[in-house]
Short mmCIF file of C-alpha atoms and ligand atoms in Angstrom, two decimals:
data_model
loop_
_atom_site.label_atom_id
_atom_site.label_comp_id
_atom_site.label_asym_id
_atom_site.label_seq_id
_atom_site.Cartn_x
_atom_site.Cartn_y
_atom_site.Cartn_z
CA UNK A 1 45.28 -142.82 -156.30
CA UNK A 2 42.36 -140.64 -156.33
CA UNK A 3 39.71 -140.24 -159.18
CA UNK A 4 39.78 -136.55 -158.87
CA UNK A 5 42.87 -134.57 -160.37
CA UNK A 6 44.98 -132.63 -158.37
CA UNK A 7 44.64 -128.96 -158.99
CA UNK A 8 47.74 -126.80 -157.27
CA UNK A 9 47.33 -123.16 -157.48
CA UNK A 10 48.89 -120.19 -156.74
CA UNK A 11 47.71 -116.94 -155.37
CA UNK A 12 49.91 -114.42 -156.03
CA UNK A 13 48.03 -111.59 -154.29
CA UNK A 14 49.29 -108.30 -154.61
CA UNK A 15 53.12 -109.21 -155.25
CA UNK A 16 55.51 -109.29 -158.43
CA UNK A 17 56.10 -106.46 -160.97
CA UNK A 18 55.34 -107.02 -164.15
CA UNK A 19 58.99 -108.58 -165.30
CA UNK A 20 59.30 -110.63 -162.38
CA UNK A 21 55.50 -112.16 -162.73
CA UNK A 22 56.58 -112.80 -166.37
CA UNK A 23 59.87 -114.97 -165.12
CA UNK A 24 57.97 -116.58 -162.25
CA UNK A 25 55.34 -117.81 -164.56
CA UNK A 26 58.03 -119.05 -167.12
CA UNK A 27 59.92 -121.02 -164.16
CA UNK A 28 56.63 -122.21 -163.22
CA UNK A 29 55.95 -123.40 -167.06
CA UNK A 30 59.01 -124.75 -167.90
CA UNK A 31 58.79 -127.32 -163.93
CA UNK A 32 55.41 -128.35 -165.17
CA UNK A 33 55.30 -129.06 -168.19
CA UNK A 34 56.21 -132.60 -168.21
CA UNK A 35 53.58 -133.77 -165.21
CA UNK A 36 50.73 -132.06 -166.50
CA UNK A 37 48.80 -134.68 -167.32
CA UNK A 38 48.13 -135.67 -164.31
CA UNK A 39 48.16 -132.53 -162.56
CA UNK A 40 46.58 -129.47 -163.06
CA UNK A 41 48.70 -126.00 -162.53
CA UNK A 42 47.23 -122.95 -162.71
CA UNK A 43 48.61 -119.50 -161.55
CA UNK A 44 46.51 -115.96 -160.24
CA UNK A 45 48.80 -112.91 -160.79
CA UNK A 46 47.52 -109.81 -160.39
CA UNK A 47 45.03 -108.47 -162.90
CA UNK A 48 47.44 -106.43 -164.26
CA UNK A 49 49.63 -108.85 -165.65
CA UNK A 50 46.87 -111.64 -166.80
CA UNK A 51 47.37 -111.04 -170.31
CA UNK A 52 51.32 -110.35 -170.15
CA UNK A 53 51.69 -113.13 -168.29
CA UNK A 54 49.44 -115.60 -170.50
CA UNK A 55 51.10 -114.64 -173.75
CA UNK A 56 54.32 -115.64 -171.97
CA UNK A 57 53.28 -118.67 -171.54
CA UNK A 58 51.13 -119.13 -173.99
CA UNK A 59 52.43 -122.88 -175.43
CA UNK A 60 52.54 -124.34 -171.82
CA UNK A 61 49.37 -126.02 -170.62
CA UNK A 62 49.89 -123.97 -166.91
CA UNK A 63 46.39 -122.28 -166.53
CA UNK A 64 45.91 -118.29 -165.54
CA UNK A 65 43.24 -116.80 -163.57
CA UNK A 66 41.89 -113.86 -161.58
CA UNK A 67 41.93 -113.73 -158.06
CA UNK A 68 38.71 -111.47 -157.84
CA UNK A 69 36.37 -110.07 -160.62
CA UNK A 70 33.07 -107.30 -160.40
CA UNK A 71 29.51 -109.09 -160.33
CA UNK A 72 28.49 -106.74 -163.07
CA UNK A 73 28.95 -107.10 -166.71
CA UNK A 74 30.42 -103.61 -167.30
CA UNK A 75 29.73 -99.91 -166.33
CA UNK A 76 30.36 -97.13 -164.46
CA UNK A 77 32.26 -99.35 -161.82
CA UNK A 78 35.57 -97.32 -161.34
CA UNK A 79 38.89 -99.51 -160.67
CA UNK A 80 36.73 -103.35 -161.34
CA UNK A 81 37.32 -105.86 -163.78
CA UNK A 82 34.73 -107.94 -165.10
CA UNK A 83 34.31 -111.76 -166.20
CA UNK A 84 34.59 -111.08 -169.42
CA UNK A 85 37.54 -109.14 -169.37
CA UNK A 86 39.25 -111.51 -167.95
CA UNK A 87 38.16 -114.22 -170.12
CA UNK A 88 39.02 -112.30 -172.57
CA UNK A 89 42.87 -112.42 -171.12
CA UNK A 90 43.03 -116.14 -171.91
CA UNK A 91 41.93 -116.73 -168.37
CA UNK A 92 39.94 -120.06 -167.12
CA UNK A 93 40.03 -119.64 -163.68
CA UNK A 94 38.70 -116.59 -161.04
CA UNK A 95 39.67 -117.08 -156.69
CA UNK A 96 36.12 -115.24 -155.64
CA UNK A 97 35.39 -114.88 -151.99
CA UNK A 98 38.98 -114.85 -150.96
CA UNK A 99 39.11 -114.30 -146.97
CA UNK A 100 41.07 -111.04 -147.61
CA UNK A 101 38.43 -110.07 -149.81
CA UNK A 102 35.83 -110.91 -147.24
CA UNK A 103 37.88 -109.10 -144.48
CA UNK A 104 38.97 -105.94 -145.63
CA UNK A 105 36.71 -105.44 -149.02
CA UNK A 106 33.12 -106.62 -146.76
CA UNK A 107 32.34 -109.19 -149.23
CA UNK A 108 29.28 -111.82 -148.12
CA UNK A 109 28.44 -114.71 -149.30
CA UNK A 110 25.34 -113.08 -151.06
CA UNK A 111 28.09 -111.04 -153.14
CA UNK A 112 30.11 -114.01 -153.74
CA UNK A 113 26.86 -115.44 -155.13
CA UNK A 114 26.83 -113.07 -157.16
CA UNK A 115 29.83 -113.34 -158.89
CA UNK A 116 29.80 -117.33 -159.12
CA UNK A 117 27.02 -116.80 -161.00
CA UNK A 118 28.70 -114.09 -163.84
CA UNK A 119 31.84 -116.04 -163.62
CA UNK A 120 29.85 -119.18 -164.45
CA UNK A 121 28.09 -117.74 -167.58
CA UNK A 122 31.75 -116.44 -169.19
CA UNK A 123 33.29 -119.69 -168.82
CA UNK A 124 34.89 -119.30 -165.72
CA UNK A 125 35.61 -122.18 -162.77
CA UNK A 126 35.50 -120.27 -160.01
CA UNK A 127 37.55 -121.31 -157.04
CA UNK A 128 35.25 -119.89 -154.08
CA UNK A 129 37.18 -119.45 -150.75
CA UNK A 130 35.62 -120.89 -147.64
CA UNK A 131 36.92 -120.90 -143.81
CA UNK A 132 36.68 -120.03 -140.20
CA UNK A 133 38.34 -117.34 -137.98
CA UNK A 134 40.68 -118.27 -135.24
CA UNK A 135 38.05 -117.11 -132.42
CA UNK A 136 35.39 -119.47 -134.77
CA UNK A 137 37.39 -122.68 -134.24
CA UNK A 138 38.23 -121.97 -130.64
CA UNK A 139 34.34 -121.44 -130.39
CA UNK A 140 33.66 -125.05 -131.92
CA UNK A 141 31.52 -122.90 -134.55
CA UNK A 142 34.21 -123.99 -137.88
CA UNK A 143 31.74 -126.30 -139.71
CA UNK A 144 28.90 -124.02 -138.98
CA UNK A 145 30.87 -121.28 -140.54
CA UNK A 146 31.92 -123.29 -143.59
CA UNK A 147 28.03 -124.48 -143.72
CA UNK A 148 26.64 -121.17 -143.86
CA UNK A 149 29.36 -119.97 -146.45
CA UNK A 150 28.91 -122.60 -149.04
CA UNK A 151 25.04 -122.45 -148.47
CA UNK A 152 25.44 -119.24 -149.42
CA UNK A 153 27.57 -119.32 -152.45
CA UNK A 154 24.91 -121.92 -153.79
CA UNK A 155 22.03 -119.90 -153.48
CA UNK A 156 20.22 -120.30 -156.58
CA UNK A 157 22.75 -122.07 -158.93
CA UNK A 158 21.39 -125.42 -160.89
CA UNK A 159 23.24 -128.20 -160.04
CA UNK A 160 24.69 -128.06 -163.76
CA UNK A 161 26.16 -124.65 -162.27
CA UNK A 162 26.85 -126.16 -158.94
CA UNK A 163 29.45 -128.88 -160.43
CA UNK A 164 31.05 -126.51 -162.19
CA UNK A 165 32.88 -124.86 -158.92
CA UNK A 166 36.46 -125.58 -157.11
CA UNK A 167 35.93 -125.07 -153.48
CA UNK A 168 39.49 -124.08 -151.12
CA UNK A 169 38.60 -124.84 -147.74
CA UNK A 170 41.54 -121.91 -146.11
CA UNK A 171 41.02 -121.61 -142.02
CA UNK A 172 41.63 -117.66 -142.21
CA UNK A 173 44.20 -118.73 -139.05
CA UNK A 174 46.48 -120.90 -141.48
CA UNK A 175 46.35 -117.92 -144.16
CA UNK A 176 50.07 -116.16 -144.15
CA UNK A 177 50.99 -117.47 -140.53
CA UNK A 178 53.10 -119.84 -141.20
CA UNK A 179 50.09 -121.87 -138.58
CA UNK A 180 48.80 -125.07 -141.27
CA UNK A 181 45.46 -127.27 -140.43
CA UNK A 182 47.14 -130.66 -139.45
CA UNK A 183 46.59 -133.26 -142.18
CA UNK A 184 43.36 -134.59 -139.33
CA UNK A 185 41.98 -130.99 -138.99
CA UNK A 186 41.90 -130.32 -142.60
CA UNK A 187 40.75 -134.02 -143.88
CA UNK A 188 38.28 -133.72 -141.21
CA UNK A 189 36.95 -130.51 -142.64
CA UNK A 190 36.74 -131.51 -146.42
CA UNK A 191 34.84 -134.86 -145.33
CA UNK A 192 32.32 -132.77 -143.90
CA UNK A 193 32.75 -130.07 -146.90
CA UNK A 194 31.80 -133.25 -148.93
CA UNK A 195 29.58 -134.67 -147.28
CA UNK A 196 27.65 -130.97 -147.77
CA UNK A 197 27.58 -130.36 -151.11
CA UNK A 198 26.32 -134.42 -151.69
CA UNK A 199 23.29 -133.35 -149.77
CA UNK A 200 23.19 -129.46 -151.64
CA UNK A 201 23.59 -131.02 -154.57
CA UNK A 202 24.35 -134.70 -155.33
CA UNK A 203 25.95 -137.88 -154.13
CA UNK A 204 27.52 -137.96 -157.85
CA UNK A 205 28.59 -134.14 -157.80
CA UNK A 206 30.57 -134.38 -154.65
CA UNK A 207 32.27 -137.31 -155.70
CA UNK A 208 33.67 -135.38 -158.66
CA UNK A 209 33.82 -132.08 -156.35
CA UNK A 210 37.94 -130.53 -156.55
CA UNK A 211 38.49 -129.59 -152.75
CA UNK A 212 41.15 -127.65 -152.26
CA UNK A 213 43.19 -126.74 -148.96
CA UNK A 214 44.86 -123.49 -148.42
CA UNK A 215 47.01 -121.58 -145.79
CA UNK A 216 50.42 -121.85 -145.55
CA UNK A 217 50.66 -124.61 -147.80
CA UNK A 218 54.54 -125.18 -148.40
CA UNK A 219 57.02 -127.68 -150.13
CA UNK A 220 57.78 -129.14 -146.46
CA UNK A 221 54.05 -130.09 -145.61
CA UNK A 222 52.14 -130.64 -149.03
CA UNK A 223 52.96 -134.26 -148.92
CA UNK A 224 50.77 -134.94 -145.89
CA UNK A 225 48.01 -132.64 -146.97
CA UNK A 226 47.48 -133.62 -150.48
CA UNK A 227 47.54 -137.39 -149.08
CA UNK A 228 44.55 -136.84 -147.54
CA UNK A 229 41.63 -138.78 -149.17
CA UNK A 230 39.49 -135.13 -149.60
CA UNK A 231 42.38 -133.36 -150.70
CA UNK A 232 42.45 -132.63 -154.07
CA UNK A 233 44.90 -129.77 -154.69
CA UNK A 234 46.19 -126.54 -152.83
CA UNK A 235 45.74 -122.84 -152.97
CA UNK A 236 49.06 -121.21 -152.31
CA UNK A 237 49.62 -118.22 -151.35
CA UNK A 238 53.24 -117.42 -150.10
CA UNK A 239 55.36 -120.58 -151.47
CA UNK A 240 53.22 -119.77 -154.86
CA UNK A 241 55.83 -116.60 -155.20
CA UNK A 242 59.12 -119.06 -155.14
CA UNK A 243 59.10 -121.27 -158.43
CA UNK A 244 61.09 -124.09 -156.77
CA UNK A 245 58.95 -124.37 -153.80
CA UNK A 246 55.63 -124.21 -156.01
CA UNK A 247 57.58 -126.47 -158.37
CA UNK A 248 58.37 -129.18 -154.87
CA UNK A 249 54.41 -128.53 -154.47
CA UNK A 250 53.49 -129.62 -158.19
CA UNK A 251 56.27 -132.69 -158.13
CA UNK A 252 54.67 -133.55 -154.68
CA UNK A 253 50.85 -133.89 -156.08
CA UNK A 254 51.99 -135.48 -159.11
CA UNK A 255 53.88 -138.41 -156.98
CA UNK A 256 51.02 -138.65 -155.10
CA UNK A 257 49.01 -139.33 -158.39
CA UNK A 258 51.14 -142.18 -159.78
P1 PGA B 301 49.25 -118.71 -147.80
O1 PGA B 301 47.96 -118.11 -148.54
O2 PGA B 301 49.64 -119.96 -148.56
O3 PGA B 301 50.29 -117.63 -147.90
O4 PGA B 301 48.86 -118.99 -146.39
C1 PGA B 301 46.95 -118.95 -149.02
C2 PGA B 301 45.83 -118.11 -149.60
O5 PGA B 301 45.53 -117.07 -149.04
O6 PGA B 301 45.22 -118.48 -150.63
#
């Protein structure tokens, strides 16, 4: 039993159309609904069906967020969506700093900093992405990586604004590869992950701290990752998009908290 409740999420990426997203997240509703007490469930569609899909759901206690947002409040920033915007969507949540993001949209940590902090003053737990590259690992440089990322994504923030976050430790070689952290690699990495933010922020904060693990998270091997004692939820990508395998994922963490 931990004193931290599990938090299983799904990152839908850019999948579903706007009638399947609205059946997915009903499925997903309808599974949770009687363990949420103990578990937390929240779902990222794409920005484009936020609001659809929250009105859809909107007597189940399954959360919605983003899975990116603009630093900026508004303006002449062509194809972004804000914080507010999406809080306005019924939204509680926001994935910033996603690895794809990083990859293929150049975002640093200084951006990500950025956006923590305007996610932060709209009321949204952000859910900032952290992890090493394949070549990182095999270089012995993954908790250096991790160090430098969630240095970064602190820069600045009180530690009132610092306990506020959901970190997802996701090894960019697990993401989509079907290739997971073993339960050792992974527990390994969020002792260290909180370990870090006790001495960034506070013994007390770190204890609280939600640490998720992502990348290729699946019904067959959530049981021996959310076990871990630094485990506290999942971000899913892949099995997020299959209701009964997200559902085995949200009946496995809420066994776990019995
Ligand atoms: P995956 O994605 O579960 O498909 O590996 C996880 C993520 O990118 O958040």
């Amino acid at each position: 039993m931990k004193n931290r409740t599990f938090l299983i999420a799904g990152n839908w990426k850019m999948n579903t159309l706007q009638p399947d997203a609205i059946t997915l997240a009903t499925q997903i509703a309808a599974i949770s609904t009687e363990i949420l007490s103990s578990v937390e469930v929240l779902i990222c569609p794409p920005a484009l069906h936020l609001a659809p899909v929250k009105a859809a759901i909107e007597t189940a206690e399954v959360k919605v967020g983003a899975q990116n947002m603009h630093q900026a409040l508004s303006g002449a920033y062509t194809g972004e969506i804000s914080a507010p915007m999406i809080a306005s969507s019924g939204c509680s949540y926001v994935i910033l700093g996603h690895s794809e993001r990083r990859q293929y949209f150049g975002e640093t940590d200084a951006l990500v900093n950025l956006k923590i902090k305007q996610a932060l003053a709209h009321n949204l737990t952000p859910i900032v992405c952290i992890g090493e590259t394949l070549t990182e690992r095999e270089a012995g440089l993954e908790l250096a990586v991790v160090t430098t990322q969630v240095k970064g994504a602190l820069a600045n923030l009180t530690a009132e604004e610092a306990q506020q976050l959901v970190w997802a430790y996701e090894p960019v070689w697990a993401i989509g590869t079907g290739k997971t952290a073993t339960p050792e690699q992974a527990q390994s990495m969020h002792a260290a992950l909180r370990t870090l933010v006790g001495e960034l922020v506070s013994d007390e904060v770190a204890a609280r701290t939600r640490l998720l693990y992502g990348g290729s998270l699946n019904a067959a091997n959530a049981a021996e990752l959310l076990a871990q004692p630094d485990i506290d939820g999942g971000l899913i990508g892949g099995a997020s998009l299959k209701a009964t395998d997200f559902g085995t994922i949200i009946q496995t963490a809420f066994r776990l908290s019995a």
